[in-house]
Short mmCIF file of C-alpha atoms in Angstrom, two decimals:
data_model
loop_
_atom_site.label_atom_id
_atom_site.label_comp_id
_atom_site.label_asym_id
_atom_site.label_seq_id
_atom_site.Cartn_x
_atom_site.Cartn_y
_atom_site.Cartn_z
CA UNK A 1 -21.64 -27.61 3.41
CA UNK A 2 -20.34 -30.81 2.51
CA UNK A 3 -16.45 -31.39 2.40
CA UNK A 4 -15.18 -32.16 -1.02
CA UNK A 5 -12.52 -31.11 -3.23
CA UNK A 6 -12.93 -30.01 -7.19
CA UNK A 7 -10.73 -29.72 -10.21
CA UNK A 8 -7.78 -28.12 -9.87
CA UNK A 9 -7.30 -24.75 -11.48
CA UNK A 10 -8.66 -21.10 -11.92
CA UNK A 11 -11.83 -20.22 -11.43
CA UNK A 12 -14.19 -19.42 -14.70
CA UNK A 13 -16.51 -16.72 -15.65
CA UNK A 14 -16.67 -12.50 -14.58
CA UNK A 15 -18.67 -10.27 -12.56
CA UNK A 16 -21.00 -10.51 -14.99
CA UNK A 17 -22.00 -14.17 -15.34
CA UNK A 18 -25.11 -15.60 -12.99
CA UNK A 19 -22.89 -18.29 -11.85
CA UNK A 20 -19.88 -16.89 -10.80
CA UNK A 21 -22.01 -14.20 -8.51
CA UNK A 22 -23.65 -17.50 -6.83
CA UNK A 23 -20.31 -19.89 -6.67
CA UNK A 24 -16.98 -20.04 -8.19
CA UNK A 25 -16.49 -22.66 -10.55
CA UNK A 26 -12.84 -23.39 -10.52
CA UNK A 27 -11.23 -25.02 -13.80
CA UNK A 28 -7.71 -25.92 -14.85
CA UNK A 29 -6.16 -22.46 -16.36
CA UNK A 30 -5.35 -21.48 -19.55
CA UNK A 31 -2.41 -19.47 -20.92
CA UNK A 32 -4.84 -16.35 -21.74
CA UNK A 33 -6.21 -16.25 -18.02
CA UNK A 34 -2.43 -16.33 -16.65
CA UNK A 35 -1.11 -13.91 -19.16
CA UNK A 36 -0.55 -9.99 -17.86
CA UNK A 37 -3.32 -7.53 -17.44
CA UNK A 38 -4.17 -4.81 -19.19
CA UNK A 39 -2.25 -1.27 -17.94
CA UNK A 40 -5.42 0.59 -18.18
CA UNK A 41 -7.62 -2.05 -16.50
CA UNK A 42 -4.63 -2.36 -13.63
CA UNK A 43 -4.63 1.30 -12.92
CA UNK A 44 -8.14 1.47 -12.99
CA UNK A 45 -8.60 -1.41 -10.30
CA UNK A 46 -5.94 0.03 -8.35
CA UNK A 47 -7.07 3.47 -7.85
CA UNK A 48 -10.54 1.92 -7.12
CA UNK A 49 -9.20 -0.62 -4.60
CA UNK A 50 -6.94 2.67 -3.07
CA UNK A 51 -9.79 4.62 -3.23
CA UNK A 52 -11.81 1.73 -0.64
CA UNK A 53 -8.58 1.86 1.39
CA UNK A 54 -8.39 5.71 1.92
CA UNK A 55 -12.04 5.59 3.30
CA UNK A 56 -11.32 2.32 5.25
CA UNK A 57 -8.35 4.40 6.92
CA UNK A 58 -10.03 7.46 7.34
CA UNK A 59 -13.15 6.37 9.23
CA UNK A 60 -11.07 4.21 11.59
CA UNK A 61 -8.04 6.89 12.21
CA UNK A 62 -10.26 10.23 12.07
CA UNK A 63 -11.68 9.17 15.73
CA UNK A 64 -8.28 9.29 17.55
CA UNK A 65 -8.21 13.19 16.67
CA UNK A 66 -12.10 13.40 18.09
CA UNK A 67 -11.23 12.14 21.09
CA UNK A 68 -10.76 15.24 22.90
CA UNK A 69 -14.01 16.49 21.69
CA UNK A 70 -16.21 14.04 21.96
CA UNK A 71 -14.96 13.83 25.60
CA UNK A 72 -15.79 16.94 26.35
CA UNK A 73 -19.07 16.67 24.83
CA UNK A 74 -20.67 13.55 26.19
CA UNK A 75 -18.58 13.47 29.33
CA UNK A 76 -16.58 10.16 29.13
CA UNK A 77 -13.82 8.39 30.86
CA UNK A 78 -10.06 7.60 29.23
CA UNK A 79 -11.28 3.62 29.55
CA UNK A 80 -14.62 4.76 27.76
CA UNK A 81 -12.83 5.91 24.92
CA UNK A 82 -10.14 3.16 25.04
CA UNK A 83 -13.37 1.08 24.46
CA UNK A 84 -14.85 3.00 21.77
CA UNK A 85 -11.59 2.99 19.37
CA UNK A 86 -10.43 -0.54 20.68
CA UNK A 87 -13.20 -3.28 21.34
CA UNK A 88 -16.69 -1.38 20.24
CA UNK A 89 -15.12 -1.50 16.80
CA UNK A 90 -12.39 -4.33 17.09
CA UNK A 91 -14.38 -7.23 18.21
CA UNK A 92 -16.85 -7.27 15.18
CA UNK A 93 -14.61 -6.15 13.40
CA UNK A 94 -12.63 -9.61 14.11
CA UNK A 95 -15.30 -11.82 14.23
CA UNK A 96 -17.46 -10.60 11.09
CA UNK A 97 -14.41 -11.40 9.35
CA UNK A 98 -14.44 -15.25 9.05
CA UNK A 99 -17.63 -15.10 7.30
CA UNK A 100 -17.26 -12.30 5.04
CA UNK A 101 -13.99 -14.24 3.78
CA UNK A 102 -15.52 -17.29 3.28
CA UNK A 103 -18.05 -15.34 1.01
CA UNK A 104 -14.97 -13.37 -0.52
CA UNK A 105 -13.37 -16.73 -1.25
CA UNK A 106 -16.36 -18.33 -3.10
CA UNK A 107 -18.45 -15.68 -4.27
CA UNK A 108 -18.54 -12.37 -5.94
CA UNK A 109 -15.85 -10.79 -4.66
CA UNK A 110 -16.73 -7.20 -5.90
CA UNK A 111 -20.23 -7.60 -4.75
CA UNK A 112 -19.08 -7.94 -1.34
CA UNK A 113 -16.95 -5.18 -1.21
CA UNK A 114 -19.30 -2.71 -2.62
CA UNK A 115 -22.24 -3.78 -0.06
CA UNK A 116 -19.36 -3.53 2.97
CA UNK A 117 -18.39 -0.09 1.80
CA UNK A 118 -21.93 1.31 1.75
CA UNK A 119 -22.58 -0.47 5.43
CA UNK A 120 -19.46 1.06 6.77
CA UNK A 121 -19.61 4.77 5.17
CA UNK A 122 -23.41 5.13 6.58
CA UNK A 123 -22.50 3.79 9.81
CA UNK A 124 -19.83 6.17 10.00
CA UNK A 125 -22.21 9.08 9.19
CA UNK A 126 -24.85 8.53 11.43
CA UNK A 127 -22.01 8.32 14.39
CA UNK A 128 -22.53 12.16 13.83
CA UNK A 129 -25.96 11.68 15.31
CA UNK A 130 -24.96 10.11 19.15
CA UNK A 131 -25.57 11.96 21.60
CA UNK A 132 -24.70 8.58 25.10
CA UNK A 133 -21.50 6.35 25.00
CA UNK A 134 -23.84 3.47 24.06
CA UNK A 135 -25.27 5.01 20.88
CA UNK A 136 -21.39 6.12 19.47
CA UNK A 137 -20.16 2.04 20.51
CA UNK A 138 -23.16 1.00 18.42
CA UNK A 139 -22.09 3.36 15.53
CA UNK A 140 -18.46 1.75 15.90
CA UNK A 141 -19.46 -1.96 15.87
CA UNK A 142 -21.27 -1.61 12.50
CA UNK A 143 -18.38 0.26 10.88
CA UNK A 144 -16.46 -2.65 12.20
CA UNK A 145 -19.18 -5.43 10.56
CA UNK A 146 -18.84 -3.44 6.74
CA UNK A 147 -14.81 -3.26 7.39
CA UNK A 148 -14.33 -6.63 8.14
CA UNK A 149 -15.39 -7.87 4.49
CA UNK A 150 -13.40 -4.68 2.85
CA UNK A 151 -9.91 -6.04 3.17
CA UNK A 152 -10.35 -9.86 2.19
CA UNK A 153 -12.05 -9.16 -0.49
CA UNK A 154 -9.56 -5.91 -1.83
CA UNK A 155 -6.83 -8.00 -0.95
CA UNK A 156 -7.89 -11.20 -3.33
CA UNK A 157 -9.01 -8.91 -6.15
CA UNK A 158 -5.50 -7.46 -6.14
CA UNK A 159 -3.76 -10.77 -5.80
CA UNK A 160 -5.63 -11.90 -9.03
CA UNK A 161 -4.42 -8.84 -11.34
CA UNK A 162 -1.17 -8.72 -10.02
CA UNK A 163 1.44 -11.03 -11.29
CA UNK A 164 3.53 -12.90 -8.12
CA UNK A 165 6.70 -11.17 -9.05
CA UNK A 166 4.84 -7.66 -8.96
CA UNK A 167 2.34 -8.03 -6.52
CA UNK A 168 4.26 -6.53 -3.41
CA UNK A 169 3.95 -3.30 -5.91
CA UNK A 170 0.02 -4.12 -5.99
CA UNK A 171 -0.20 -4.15 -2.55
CA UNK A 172 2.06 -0.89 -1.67
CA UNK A 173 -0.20 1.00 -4.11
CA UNK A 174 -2.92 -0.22 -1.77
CA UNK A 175 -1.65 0.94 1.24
CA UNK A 176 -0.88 4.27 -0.32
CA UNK A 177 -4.71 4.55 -0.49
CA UNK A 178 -4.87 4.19 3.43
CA UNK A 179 -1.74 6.48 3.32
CA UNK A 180 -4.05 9.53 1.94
CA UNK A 181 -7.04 8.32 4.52
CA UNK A 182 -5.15 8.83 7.41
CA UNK A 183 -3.96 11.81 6.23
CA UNK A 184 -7.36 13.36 5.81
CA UNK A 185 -7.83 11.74 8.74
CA UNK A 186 -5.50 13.09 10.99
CA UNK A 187 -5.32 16.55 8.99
CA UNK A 188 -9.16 17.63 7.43
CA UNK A 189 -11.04 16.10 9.50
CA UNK A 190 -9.09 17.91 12.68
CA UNK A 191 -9.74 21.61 11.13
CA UNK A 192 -13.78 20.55 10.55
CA UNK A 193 -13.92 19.58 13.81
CA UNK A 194 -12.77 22.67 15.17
CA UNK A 195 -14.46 24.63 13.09
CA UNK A 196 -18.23 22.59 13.02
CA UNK A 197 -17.92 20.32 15.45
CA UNK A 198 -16.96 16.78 15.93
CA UNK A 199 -20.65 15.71 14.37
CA UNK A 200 -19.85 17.29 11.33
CA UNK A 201 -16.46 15.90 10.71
CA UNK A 202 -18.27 12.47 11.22
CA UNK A 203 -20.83 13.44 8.14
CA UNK A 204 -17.79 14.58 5.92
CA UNK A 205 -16.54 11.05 6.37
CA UNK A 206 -19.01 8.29 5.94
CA UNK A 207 -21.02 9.86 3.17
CA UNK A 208 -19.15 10.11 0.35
CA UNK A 209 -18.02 6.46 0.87
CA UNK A 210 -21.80 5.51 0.26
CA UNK A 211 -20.98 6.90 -3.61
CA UNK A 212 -18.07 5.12 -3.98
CA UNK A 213 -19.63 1.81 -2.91
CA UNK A 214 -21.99 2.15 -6.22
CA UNK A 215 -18.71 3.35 -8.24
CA UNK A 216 -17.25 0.13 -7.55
CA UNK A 217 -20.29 -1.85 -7.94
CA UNK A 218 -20.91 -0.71 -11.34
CA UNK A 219 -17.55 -0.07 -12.98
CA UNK A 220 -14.95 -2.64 -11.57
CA UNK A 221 -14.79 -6.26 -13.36
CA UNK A 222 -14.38 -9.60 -11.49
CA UNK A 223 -11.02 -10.76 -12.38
CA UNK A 224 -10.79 -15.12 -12.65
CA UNK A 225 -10.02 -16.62 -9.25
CA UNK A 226 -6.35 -17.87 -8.90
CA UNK A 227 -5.12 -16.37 -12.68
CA UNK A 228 -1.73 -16.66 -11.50
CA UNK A 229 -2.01 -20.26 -9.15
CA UNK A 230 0.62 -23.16 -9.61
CA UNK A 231 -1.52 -25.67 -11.38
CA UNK A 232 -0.37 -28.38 -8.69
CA UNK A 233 -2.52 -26.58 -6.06
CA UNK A 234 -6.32 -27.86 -5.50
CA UNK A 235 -9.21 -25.49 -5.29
CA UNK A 236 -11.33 -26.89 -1.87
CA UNK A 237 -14.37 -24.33 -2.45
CA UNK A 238 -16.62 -26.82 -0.89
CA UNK A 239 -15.85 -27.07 2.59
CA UNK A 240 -17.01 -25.23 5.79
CA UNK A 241 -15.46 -22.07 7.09
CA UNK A 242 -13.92 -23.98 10.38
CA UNK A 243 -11.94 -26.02 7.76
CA UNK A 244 -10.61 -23.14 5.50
CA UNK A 245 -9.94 -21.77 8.73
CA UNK A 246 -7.88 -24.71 9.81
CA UNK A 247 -6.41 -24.95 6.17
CA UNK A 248 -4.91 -21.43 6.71
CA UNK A 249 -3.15 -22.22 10.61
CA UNK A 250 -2.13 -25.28 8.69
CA UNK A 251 0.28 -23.19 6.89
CA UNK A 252 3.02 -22.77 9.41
CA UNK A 253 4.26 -19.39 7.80
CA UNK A 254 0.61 -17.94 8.60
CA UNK A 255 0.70 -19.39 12.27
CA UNK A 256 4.22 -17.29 12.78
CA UNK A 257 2.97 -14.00 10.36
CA UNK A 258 -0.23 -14.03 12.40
CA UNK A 259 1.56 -13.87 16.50
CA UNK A 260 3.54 -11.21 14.38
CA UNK A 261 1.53 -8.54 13.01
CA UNK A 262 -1.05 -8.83 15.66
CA UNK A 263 1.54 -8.76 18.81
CA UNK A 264 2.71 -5.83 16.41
CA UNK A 265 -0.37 -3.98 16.14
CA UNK A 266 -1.08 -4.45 20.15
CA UNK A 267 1.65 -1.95 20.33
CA UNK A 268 1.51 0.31 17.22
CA UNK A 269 -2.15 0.28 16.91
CA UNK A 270 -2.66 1.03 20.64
CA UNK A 271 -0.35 4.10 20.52
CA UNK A 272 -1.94 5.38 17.32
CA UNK A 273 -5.18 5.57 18.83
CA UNK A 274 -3.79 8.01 21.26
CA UNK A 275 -1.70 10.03 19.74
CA UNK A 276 -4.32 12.96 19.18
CA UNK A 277 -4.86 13.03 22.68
CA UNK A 278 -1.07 12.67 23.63
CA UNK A 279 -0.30 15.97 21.71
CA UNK A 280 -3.11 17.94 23.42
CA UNK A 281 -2.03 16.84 26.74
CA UNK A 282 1.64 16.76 26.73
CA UNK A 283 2.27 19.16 23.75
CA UNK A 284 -0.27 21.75 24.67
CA UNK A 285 -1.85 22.05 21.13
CA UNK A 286 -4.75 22.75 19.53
CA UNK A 287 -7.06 20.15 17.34
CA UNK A 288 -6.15 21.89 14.77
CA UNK A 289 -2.78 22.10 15.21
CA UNK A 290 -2.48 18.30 15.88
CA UNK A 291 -4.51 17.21 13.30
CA UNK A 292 -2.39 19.36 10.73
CA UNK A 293 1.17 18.16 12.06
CA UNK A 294 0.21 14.13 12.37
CA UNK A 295 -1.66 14.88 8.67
CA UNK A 296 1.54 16.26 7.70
CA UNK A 297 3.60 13.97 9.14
CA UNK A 298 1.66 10.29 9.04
CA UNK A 299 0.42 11.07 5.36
CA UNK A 300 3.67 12.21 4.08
CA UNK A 301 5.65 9.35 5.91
CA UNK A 302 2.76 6.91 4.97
CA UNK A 303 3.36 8.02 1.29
CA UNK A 304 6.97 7.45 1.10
CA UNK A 305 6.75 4.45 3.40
CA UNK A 306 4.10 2.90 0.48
CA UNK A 307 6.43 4.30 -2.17
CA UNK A 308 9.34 2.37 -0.52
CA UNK A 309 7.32 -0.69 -0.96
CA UNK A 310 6.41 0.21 -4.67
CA UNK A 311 9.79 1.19 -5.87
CA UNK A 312 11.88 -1.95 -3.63
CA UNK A 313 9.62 -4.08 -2.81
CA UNK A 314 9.46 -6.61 -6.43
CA UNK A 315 13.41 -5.67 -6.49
CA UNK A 316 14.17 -7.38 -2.77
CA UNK A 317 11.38 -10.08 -3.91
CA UNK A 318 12.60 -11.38 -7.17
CA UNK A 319 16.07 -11.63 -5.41
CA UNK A 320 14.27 -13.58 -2.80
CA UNK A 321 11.37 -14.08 -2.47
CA UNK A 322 11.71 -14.84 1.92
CA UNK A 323 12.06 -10.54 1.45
CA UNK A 324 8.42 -10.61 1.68
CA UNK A 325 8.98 -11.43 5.70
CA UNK A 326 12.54 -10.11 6.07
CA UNK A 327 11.75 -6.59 5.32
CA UNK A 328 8.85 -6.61 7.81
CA UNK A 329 11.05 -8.22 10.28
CA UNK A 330 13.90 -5.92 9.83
CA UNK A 331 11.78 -2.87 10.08
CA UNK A 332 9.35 -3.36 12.71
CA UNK A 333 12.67 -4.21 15.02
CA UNK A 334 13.95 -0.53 13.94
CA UNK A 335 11.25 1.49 14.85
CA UNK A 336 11.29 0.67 18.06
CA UNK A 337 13.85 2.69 19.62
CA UNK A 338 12.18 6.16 17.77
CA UNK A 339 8.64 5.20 18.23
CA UNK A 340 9.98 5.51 21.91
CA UNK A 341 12.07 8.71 21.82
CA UNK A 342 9.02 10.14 19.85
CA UNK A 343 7.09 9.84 22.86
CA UNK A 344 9.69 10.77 25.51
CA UNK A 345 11.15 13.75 24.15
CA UNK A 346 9.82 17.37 24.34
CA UNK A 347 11.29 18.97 21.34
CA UNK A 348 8.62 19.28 18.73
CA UNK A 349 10.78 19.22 15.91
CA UNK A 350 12.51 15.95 17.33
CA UNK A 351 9.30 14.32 17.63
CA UNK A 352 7.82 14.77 14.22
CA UNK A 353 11.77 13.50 12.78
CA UNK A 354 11.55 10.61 15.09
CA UNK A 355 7.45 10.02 14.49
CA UNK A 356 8.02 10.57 10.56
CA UNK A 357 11.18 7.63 10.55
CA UNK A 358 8.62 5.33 12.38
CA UNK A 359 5.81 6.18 10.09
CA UNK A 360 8.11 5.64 7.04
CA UNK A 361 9.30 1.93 8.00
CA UNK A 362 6.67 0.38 9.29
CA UNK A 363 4.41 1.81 6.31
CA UNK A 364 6.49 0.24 4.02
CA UNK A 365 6.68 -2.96 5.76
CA UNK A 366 2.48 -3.39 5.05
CA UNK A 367 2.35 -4.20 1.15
CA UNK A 368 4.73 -7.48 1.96
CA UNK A 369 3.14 -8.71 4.80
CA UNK A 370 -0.40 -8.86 2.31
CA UNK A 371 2.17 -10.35 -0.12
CA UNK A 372 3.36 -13.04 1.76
CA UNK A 373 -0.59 -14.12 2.81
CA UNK A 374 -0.85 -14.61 -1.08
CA UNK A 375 2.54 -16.39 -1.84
CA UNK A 376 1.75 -19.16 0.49
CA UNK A 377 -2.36 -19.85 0.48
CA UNK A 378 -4.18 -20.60 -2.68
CA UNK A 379 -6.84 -18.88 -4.13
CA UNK A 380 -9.62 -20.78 -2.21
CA UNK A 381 -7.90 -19.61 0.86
CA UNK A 382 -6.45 -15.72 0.50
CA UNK A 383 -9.92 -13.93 1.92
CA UNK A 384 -9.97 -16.26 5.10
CA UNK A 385 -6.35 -15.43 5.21
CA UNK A 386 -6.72 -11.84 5.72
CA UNK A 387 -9.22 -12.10 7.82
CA UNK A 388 -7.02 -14.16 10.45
CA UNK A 389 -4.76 -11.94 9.77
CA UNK A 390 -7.44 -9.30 10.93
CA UNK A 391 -8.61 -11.10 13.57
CA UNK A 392 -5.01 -11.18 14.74
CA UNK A 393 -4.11 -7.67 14.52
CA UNK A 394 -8.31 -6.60 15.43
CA UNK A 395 -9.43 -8.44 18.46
CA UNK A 396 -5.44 -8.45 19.77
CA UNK A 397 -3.95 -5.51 18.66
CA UNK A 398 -6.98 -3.04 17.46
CA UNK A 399 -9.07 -4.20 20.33
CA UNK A 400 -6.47 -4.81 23.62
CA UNK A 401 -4.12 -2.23 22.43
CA UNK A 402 -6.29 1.08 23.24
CA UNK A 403 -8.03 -0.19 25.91
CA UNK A 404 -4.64 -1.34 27.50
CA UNK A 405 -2.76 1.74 27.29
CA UNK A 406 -6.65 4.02 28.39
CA UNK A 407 -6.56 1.50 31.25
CA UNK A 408 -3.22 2.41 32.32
CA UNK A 409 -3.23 5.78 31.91
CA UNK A 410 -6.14 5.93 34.27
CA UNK A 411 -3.90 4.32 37.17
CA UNK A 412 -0.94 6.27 36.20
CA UNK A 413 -3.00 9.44 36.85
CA UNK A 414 -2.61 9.88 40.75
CA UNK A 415 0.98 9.57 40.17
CA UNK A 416 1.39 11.30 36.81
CA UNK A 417 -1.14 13.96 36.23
CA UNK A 418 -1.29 14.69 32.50
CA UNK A 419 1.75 12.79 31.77
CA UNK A 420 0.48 9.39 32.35
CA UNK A 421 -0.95 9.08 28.82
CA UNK A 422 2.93 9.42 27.73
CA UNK A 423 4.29 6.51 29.59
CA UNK A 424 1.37 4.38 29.40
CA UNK A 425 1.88 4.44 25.54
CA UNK A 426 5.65 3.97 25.49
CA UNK A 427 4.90 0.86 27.41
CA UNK A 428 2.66 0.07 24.61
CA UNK A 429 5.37 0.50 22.08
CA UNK A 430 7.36 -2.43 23.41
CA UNK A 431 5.06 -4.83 22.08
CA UNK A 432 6.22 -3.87 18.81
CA UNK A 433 10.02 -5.60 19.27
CA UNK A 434 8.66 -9.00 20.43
CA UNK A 435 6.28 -9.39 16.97
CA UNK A 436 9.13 -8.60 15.14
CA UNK A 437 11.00 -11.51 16.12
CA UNK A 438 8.16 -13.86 14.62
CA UNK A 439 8.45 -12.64 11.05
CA UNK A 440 11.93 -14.08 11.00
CA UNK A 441 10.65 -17.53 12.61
CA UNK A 442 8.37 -17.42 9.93
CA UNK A 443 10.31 -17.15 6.99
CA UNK A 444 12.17 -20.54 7.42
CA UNK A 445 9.16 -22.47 6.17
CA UNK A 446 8.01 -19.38 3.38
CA UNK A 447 9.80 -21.29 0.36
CA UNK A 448 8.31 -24.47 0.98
CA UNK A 449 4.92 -23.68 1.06
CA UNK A 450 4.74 -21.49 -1.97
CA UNK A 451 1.77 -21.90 -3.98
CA UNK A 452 1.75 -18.66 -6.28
#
């Protein structure tokens, strides 16, 4: 591509015109393409967008309460399995992104996240079929391929039928849809495990995805790139990835949000991938049992986490709008402490309080952090912004974070027995503290580079 820059403006046409599907055309805006959206058409792109984020969710959570099983069954090593729910699906995962965001940035954005779902949901499906560590990893780095273009392309959608002042709302409603995945995760897919086998549990996933993929395809409408874009900002749809990519770190709010969420998700993401195991080793239960009480427990605090978001969220943002990194700040300092007493202590009842105040916070800290990407890039720029944000929290957090904390608790072993899975992963939860710290750095330059 050649670099150049175009008109300034919003981008022209739907899902259903030729040219849009091939490039967007941006133009200035008019007063009818910033002007609210519909209730019915919001609700229905919502639930649809939710609906992509509850399978998203489930096919990446459901594997932490496999691991046990699948163990068992093809004979594999804590580092194996660190592997399989860290790197095997992390790395493509991170690097498929920057190219499925450039595509989410200038072309059909609903086309894109149809074909991903489809891709993921059958790659998650035929994972039932492995029967070697190599053939599962293979399953995982295609679910990561179709994932990587889900979230850019969700995450602009929603930023274009949300107004500024009520997107953080847009985005909580979002993450309520990966609220109810991992709790199907964590909960339904345990008991048909137990009950069919790991194999099956992997079928109940990925298919139904595959029919949601042409839902989406054929019912949701392309909404007009940038509706809601100060005028004063310039559309640069014709330039190379590496140079979107370098527009983004230009941003110094996205250089500080990205060291934050992904130093973040090195330590929450690393113990979540455990925490099926942990309970089986340390807690003496059953899959079943596990998967009910962290379904229980990670989809109700997940829900009420997203709801925080919903209900507070446009409230703390139309106050100030630097709430959109405050409130992440705040609470990803605060969980700390019970993240870590969740882990230590032995009282069941303890655990789930102190798991369920974790789960809460940080789940409501989620919908602002996608808020913020869209407050300070433009249009042209908000799918290559999640995606560094991905590749942050992915290849960093999703990808080190597992494999760290199976790494150590294979040298803790000699020492620790069956309790070196516990301490490995309160190490892990440090992390968490430190990536707090940069959400605050970054919201001394938020209010000067807002763009929408």
């Amino acid at each position: 591509m050649t670099t150049g820059t175009t008109r300034p403006g919003t981008a022209a046409g739907t899902s259903n015109s030729a040219v849009q599907s091939f490039q967007e055309i941006p133009r200035k805006p008019d007063a009818g393409s910033r002007a609210g959206v519909g209730r019915g058409q919001l609700v229905h792109v919502t639930v649809l967008l939710g609906l992509v984020n509850m399978f998203n969710a489930l096919d990446r959570s459901a594997l932490s309460i496999l691991i046990e099983p699948i163990k068992a069954d093809l004979g594999l090593s804590d580092t194996q399995l660190g592997i399989l729910t860290g790197f095997a699906f992390s790395l493509t995962y991170a690097l498929f992104g920057i190219p499925l965001a450039r595509l989410a940035d200038t072309r059909s954005r609903v086309k894109l996240l149809s074909a991903c779902l489809a891709v993921w949901s059958f790659a998650t499906a035929v994972a039932g079929l492995a029967h070697n560590f190599v053939q599962l990893a293979l399953t995982r780095i295609v679910v990561g391929i179709g994932e990587a273009g889900g979230s850019p392309a969700s995450v602009s959608i929603l930023g274009d039928y949300y107004t500024p002042e009520e997107r953080s709302r847009g985005m909580s409603w979002f993450q309520l849809g990966g609220a109810a995945g991992g709790s199907l995760g964590l909960g339904l897919v345990g008991v048909v495990a137990e009950h069919y086998g790991w194999r099956v549990a992997f079928f109940t996933m990925g298919l139904p995805g595959v029919l949601l993929a042409v839902v989406l395809l054929t019912t949701l409408g392309e909404p007009p790139r940038g509706r809601f874009q100060s005028s004063s900002e310039r559309f640069d749809t014709d330039i190379a990835w590496y140079q979107a990519v370098g527009q983004v770190l230009g941003r110094r709010t996205m250089r500080h949000v990205l060291i934050a969420y992904g130093i973040a998700a090195f330590g929450g993401a690393g113990v979540g991938a455990w925490f099926g195991a942990f309970f089986v080793r340390s807690h003496g239960m059953s899959l079943s049992e596990v998967g009910a009480l962290l379904g229980v427990v990670a989809g109700l605090g997940t829900f009420a986490g997203a709801m925080l978001g919903v209900a507070f969220g446009p409230k703390a943002v139309r106050r100030d709008r630097r709430w959109e990194l405050w409130w992440p700040g705040g609470g990803y300092l605060a969980v700390v402490p019970t993240y870590m007493l969740s882990l230590y202590l032995d009282d069941i009842f303890v655990v789930c309080a102190m798991l369920a105040f974790t789960v809460v916070v940080s789940s409501s800290c989620v919908g602002l952090v996608l808020t913020s990407i869209q407050s300070v890039l433009p249009a042209h720029l908000r799918g290559m912004g999640t995606a560094a944000i991905m590749f942050a929290t992915s290849l960093v957090g999703v990808g080190g974070g597992p494999l760290l904390i199976g790494l150590l608790s294979d040298a803790l072993a000699p020492a620790l027995g069956g309790e070196s899975l516990r301490y490995a992963m309160i190490l892990g939860v440090s992390f968490i503290g430190w990536g707090a710290i940069h959400f605050f750095i970054a919201s001394k330059h938020f209010r000067d580079e807002l763009v929408s």
